[in-house]
mmCIF file with all atom_site columns, N, CA and C in Angstrom:
data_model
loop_
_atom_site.group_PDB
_atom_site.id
_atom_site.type_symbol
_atom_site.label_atom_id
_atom_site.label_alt_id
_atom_site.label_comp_id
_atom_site.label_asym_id
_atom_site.label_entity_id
_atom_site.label_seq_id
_atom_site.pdbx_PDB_ins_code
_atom_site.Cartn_x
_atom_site.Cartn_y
_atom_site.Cartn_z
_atom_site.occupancy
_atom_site.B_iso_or_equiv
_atom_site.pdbx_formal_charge
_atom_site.auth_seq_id
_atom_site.auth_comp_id
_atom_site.auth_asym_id
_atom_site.auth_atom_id
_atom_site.pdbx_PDB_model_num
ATOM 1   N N  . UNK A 1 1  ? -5.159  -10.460 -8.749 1.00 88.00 ? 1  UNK A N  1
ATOM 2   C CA . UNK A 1 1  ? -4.116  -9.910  -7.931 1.00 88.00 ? 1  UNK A CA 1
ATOM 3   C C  . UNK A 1 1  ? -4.695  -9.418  -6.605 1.00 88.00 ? 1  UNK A C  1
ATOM 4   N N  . UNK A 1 2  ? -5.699  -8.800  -6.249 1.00 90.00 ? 2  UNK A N  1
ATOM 5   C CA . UNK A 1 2  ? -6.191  -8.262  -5.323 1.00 90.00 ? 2  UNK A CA 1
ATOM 6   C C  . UNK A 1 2  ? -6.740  -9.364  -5.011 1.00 90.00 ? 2  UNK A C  1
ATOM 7   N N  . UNK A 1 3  ? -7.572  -10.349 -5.323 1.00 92.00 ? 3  UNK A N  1
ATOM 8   C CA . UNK A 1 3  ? -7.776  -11.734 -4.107 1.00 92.00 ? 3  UNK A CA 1
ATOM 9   C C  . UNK A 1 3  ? -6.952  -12.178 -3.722 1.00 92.00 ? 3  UNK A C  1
ATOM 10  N N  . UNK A 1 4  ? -5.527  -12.347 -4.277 1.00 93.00 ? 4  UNK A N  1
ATOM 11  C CA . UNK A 1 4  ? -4.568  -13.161 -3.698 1.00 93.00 ? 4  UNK A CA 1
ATOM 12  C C  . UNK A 1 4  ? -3.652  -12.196 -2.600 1.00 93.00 ? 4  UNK A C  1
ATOM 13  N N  . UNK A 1 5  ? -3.903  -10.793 -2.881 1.00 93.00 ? 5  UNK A N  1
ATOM 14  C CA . UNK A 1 5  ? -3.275  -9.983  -1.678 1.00 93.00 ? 5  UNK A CA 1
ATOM 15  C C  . UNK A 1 5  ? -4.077  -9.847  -0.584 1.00 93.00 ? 5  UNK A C  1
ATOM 16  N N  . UNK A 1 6  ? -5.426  -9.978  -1.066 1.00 93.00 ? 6  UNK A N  1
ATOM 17  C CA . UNK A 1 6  ? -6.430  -9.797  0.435  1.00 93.00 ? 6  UNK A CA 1
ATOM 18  C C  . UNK A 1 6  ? -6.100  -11.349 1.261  1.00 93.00 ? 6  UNK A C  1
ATOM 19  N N  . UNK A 1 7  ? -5.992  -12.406 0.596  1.00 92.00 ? 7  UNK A N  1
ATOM 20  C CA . UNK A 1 7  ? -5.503  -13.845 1.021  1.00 92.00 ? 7  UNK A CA 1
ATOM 21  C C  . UNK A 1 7  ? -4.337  -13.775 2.272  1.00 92.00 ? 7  UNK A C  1
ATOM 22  N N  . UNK A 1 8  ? -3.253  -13.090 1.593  1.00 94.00 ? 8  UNK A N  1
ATOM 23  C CA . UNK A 1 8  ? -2.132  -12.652 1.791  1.00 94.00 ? 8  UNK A CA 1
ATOM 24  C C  . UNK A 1 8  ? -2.153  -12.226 2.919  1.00 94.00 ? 8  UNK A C  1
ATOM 25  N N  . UNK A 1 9  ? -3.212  -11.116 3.060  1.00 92.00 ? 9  UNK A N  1
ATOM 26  C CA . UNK A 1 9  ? -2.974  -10.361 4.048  1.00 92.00 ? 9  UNK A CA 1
ATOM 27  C C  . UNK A 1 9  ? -3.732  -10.498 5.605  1.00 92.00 ? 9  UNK A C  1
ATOM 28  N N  . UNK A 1 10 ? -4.776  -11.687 5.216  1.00 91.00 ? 10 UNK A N  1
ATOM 29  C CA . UNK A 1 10 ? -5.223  -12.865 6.060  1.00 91.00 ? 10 UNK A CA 1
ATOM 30  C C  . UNK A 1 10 ? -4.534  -13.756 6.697  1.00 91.00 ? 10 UNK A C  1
ATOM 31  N N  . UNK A 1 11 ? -3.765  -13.855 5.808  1.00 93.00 ? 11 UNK A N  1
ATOM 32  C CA . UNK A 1 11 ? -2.959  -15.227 6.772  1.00 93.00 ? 11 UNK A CA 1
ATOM 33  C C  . UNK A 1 11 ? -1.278  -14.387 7.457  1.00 93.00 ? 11 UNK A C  1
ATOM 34  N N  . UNK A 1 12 ? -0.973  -13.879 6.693  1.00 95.00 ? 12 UNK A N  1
ATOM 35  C CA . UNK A 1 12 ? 0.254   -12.777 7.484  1.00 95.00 ? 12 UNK A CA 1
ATOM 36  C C  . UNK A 1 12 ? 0.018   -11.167 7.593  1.00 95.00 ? 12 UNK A C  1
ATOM 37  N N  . UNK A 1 13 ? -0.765  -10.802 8.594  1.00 94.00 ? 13 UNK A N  1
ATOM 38  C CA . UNK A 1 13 ? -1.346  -9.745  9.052  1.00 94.00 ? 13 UNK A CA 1
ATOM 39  C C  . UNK A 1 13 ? -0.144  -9.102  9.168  1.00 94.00 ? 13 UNK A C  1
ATOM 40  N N  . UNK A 1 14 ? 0.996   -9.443  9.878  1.00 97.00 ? 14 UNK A N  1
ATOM 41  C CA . UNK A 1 14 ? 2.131   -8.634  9.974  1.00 97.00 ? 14 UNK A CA 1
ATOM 42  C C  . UNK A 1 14 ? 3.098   -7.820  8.835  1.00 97.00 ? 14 UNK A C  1
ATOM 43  N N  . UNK A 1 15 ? 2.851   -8.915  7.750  1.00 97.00 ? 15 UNK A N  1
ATOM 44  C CA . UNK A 1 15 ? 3.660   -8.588  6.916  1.00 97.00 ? 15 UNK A CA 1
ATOM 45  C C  . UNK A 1 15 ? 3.327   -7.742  6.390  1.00 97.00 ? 15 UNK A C  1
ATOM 46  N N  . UNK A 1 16 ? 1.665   -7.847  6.221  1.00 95.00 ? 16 UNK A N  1
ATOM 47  C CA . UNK A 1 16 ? 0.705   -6.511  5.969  1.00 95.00 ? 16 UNK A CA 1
ATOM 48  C C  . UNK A 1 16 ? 1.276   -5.202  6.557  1.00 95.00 ? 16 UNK A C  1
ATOM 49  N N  . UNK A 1 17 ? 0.911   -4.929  7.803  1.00 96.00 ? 17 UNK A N  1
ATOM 50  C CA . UNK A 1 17 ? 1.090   -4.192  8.226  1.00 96.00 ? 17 UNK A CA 1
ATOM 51  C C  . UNK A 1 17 ? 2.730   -3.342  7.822  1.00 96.00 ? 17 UNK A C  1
ATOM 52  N N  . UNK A 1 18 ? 3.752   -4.196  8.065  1.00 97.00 ? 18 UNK A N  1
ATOM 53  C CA . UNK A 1 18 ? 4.689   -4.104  7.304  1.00 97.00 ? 18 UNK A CA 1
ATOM 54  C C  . UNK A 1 18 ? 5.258   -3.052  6.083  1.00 97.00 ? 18 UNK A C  1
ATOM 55  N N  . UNK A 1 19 ? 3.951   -3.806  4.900  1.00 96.00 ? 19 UNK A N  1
ATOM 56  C CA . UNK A 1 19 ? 4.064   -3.355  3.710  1.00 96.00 ? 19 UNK A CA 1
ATOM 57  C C  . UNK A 1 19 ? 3.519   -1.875  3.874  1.00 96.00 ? 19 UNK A C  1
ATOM 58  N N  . UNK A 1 20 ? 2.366   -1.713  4.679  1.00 95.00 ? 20 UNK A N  1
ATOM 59  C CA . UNK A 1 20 ? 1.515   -0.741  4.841  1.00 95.00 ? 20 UNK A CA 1
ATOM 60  C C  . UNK A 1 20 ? 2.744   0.556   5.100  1.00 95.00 ? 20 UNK A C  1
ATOM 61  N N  . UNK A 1 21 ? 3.603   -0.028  6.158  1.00 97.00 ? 21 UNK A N  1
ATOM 62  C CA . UNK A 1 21 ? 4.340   1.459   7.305  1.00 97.00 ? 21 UNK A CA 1
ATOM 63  C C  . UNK A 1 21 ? 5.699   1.865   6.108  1.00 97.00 ? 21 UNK A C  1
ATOM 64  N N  . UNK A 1 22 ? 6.084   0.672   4.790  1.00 96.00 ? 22 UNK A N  1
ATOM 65  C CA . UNK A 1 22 ? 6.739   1.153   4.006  1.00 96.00 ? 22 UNK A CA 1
ATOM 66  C C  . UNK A 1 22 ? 6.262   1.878   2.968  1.00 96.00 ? 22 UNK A C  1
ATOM 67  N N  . UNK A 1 23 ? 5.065   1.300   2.462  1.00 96.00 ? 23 UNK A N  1
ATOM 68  C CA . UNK A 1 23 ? 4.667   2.247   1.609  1.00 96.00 ? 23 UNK A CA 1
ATOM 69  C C  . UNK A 1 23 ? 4.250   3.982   2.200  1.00 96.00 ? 23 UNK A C  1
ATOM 70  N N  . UNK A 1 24 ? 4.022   3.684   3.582  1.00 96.00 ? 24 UNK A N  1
ATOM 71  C CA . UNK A 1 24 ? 3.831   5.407   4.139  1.00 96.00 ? 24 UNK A CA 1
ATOM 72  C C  . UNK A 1 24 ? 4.819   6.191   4.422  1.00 96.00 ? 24 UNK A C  1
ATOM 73  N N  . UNK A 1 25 ? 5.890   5.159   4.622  1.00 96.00 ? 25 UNK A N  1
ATOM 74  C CA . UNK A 1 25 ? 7.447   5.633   4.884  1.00 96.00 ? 25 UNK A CA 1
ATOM 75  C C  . UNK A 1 25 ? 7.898   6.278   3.343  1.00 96.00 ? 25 UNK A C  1
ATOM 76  N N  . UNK A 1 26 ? 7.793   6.028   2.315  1.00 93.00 ? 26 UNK A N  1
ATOM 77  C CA . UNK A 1 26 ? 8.063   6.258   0.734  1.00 93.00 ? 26 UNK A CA 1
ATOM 78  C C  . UNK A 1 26 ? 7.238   7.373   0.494  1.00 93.00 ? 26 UNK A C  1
ATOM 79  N N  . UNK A 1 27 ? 6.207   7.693   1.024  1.00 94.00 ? 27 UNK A N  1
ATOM 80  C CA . UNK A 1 27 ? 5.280   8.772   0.887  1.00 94.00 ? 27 UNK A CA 1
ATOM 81  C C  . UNK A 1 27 ? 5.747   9.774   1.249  1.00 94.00 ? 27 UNK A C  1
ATOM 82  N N  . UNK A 1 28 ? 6.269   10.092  2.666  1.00 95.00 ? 28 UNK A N  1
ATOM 83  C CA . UNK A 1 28 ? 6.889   10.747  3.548  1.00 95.00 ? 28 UNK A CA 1
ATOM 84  C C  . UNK A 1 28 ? 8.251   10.793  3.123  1.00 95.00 ? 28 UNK A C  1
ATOM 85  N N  . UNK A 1 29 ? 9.142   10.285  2.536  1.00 93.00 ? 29 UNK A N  1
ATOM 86  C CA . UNK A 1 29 ? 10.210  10.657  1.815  1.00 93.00 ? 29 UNK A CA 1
ATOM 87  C C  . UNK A 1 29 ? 10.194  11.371  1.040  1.00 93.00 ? 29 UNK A C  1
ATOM 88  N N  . UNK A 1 30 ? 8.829   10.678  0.359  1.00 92.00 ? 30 UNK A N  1
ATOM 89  C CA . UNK A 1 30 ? 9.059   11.553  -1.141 1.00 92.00 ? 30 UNK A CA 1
ATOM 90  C C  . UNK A 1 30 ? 8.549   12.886  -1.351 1.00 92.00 ? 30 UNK A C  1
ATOM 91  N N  . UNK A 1 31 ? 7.352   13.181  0.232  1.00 93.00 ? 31 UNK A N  1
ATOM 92  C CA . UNK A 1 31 ? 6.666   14.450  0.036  1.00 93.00 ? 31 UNK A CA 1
ATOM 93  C C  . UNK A 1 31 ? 8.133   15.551  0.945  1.00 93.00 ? 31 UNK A C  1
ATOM 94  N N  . UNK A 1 32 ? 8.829   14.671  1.808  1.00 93.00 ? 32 UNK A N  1
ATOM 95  C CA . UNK A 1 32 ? 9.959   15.509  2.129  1.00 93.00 ? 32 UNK A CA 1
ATOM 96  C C  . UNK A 1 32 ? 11.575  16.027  1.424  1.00 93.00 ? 32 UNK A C  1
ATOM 97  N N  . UNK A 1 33 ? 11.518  15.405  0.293  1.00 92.00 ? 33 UNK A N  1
ATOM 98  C CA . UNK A 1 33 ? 12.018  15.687  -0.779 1.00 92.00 ? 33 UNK A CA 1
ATOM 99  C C  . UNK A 1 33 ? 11.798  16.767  -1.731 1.00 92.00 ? 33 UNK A C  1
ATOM 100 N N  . UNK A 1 34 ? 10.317  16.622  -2.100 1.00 90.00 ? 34 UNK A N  1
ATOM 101 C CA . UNK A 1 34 ? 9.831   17.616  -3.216 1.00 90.00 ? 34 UNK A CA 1
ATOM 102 C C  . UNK A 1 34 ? 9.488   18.677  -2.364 1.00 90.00 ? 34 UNK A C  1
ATOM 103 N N  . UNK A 1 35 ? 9.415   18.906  -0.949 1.00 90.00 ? 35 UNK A N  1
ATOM 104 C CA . UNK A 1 35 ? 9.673   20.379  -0.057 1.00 90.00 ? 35 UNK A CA 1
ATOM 105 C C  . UNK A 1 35 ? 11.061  20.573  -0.297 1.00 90.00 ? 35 UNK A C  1
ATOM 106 N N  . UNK A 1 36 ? 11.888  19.477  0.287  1.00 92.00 ? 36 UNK A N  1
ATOM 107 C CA . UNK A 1 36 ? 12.906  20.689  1.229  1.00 92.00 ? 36 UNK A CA 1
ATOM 108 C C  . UNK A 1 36 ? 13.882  20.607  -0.237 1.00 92.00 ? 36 UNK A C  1
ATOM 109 N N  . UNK A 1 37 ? 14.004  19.576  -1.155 1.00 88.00 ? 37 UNK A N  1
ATOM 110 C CA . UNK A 1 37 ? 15.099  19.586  -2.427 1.00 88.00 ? 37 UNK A CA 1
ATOM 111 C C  . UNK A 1 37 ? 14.312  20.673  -3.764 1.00 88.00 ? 37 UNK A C  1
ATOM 112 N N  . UNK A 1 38 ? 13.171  20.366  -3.598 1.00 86.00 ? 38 UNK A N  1
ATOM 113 C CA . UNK A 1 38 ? 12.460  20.648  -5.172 1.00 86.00 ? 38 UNK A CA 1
ATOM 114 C C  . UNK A 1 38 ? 12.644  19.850  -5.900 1.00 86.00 ? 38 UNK A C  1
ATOM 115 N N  . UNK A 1 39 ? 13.510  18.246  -5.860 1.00 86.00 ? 39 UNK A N  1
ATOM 116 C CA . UNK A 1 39 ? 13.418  17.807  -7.011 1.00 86.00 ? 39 UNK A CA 1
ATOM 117 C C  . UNK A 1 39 ? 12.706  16.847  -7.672 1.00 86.00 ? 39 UNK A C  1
ATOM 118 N N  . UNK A 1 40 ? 12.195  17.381  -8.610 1.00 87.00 ? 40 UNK A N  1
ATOM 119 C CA . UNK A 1 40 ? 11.169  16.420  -9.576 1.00 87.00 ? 40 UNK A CA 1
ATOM 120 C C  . UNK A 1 40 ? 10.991  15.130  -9.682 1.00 87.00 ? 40 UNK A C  1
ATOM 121 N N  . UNK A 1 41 ? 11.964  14.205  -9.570 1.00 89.00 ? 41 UNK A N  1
ATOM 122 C CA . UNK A 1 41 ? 12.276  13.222  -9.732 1.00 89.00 ? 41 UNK A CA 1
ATOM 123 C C  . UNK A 1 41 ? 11.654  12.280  -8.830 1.00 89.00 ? 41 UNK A C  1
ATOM 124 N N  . UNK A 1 42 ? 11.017  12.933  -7.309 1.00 87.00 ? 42 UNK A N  1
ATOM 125 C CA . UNK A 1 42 ? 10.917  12.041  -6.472 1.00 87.00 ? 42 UNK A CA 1
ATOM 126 C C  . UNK A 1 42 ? 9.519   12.137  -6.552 1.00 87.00 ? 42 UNK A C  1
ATOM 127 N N  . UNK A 1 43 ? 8.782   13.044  -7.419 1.00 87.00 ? 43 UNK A N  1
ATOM 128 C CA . UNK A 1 43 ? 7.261   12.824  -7.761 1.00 87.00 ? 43 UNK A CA 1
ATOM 129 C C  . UNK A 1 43 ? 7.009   11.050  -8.324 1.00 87.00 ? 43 UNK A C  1
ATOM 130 N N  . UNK A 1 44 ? 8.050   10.802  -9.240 1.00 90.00 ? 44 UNK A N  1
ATOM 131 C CA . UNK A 1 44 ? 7.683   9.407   -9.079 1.00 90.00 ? 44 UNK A CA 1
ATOM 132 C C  . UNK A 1 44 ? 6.979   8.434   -7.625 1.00 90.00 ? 44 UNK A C  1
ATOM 133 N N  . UNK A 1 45 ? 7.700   8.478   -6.941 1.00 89.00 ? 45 UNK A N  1
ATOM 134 C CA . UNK A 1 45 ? 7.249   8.076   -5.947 1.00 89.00 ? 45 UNK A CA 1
ATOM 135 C C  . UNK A 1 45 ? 6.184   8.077   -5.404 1.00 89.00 ? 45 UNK A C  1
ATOM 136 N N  . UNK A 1 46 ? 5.053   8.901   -5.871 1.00 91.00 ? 46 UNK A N  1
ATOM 137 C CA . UNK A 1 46 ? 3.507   9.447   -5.717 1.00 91.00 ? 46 UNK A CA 1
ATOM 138 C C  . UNK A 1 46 ? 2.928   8.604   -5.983 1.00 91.00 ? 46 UNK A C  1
ATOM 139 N N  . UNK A 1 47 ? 3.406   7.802   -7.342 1.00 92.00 ? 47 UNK A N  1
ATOM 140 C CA . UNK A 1 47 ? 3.127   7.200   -8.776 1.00 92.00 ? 47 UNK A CA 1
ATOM 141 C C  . UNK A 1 47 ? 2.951   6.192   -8.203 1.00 92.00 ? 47 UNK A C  1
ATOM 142 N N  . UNK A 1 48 ? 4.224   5.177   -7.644 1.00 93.00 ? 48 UNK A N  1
ATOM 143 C CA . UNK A 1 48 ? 4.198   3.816   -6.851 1.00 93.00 ? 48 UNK A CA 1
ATOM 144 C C  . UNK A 1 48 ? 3.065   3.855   -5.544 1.00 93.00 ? 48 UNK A C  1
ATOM 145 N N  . UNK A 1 49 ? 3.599   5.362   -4.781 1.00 93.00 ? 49 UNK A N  1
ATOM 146 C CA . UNK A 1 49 ? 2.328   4.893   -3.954 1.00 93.00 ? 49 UNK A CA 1
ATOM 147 C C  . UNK A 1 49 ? 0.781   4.720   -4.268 1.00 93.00 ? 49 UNK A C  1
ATOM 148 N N  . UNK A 1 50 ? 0.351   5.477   -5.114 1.00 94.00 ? 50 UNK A N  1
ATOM 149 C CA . UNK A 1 50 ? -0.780  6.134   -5.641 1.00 94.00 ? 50 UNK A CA 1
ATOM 150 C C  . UNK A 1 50 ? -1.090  4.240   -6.274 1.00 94.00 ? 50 UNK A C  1
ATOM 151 N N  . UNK A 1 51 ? -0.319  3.534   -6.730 1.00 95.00 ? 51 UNK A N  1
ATOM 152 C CA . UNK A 1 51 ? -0.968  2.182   -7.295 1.00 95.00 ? 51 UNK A CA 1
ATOM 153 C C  . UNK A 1 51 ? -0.582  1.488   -6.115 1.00 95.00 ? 51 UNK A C  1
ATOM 154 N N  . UNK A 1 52 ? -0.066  1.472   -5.378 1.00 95.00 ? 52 UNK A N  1
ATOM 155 C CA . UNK A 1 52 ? 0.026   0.522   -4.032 1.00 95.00 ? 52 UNK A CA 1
ATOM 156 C C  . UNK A 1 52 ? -1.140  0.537   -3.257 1.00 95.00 ? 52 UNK A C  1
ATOM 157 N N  . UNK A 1 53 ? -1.767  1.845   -3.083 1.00 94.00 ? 53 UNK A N  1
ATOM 158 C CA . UNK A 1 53 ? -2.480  2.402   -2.714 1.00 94.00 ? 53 UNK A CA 1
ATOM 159 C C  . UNK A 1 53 ? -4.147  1.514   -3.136 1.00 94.00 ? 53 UNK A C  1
ATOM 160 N N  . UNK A 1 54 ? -4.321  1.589   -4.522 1.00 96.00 ? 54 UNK A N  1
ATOM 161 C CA . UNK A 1 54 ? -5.043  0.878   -5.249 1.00 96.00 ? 54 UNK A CA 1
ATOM 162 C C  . UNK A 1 54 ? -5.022  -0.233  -4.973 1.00 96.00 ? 54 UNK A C  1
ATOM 163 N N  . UNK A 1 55 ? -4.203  -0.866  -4.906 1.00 95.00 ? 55 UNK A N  1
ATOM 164 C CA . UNK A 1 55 ? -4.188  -2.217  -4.462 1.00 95.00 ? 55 UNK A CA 1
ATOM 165 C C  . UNK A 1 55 ? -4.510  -2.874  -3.428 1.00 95.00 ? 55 UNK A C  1
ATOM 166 N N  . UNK A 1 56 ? -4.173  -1.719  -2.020 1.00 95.00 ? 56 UNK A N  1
ATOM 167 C CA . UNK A 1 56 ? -3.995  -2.193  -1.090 1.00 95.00 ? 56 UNK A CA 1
ATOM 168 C C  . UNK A 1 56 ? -5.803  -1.976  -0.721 1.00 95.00 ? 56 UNK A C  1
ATOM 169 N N  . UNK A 1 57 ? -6.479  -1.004  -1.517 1.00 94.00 ? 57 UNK A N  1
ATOM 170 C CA . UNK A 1 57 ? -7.702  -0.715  -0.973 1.00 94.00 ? 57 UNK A CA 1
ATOM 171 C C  . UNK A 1 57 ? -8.786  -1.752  -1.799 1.00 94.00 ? 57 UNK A C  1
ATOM 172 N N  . UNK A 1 58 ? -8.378  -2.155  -2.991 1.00 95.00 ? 58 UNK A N  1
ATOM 173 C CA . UNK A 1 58 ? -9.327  -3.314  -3.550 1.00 95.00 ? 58 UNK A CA 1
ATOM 174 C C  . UNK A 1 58 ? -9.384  -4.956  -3.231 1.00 95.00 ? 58 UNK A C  1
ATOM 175 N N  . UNK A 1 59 ? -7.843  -4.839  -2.455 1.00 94.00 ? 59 UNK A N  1
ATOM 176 C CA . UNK A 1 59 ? -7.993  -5.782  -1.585 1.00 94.00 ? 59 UNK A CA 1
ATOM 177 C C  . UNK A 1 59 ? -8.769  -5.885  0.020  1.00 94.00 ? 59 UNK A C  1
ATOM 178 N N  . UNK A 1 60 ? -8.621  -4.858  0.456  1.00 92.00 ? 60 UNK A N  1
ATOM 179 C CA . UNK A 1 60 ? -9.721  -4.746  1.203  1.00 92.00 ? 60 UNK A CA 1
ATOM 180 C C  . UNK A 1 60 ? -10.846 -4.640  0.803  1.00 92.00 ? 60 UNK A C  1
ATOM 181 N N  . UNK A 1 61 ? -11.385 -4.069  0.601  1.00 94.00 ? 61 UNK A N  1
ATOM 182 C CA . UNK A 1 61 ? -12.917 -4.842  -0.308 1.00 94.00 ? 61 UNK A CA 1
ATOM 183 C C  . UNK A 1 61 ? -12.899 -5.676  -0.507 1.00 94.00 ? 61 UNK A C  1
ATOM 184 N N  . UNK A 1 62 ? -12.383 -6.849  -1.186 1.00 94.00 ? 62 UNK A N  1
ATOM 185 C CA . UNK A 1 62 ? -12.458 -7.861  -0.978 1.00 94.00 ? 62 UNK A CA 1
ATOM 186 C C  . UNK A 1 62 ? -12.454 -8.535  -0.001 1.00 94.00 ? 62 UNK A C  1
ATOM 187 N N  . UNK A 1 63 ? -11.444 -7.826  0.887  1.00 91.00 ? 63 UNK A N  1
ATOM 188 C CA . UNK A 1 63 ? -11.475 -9.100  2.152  1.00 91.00 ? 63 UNK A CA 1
ATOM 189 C C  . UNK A 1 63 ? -12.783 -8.881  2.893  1.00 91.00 ? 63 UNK A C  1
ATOM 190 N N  . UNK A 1 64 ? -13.516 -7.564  3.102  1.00 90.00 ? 64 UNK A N  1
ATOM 191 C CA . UNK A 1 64 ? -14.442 -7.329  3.953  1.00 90.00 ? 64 UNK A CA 1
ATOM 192 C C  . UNK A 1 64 ? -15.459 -7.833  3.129  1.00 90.00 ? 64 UNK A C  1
ATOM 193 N N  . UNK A 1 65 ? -15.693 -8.410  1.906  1.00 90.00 ? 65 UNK A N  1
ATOM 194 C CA . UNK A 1 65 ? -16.754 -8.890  1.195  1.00 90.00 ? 65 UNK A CA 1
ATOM 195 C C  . UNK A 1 65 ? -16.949 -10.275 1.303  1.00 90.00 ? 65 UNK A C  1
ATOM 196 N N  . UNK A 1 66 ? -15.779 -11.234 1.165  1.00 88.00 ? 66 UNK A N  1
ATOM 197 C CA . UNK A 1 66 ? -15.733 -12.538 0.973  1.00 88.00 ? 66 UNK A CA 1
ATOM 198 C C  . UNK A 1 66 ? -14.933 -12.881 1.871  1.00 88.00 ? 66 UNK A C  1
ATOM 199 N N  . UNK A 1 67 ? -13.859 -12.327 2.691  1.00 86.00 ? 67 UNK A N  1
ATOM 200 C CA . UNK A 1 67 ? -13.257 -13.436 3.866  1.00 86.00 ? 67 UNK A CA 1
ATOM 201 C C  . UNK A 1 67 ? -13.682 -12.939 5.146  1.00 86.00 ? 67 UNK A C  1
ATOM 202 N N  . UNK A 1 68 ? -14.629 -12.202 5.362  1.00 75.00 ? 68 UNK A N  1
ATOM 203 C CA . UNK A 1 68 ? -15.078 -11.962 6.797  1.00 75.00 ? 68 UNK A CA 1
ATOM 204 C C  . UNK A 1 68 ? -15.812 -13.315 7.317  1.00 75.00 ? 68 UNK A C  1
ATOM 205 N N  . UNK A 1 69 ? -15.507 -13.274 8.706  1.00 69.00 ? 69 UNK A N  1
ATOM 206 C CA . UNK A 1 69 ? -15.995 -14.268 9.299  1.00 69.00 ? 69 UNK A CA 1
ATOM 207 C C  . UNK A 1 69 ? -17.528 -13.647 10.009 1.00 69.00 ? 69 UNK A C  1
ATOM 208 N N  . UNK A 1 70 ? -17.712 -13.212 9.707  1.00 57.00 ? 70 UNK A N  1
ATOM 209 C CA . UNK A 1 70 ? -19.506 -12.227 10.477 1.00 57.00 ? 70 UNK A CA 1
ATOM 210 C C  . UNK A 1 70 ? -20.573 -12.931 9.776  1.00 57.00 ? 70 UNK A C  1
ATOM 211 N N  . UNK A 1 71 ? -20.409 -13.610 8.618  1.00 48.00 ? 71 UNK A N  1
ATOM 212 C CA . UNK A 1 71 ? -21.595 -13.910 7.833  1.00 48.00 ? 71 UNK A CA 1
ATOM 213 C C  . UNK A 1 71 ? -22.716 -14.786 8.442  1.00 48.00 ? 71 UNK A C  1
#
């Protein structure tokens, strides 16, 4: 999964980026929720980012390991 997102994110940089400003946008919802509501519910949302997160960083490693062009 993470080679084929670092792939991914090689050939459509945008969409990357994209994914990146929603998953920070969901962060920022959800940390402005559990201020200004208190409600519990949107701690989920930690959850999704917190593995998006994972993902998005083992794919980088990868890409800076095996698809850099510097070699």
């Amino acid at each position: 999964m993470f080679k084929s997102y670092a792939i991914f994110s090689v050939k459509y940089p945008l969409f990357h980026a994209f994914n990146l400003l929603l998953i920070n946008g969901l962060f920022l919802f959800c940390c402005y929720q559990l201020i200004a509501y208190e409600n519990i519910e949107y701690a989920s949302g930690f959850l999704v980012v917190l593995l998006f997160g994972f993902i998005f960083a083992k794919a980088a490693d990868y890409r800076t390991k095996y698809l850099t062009l510097d070699k």
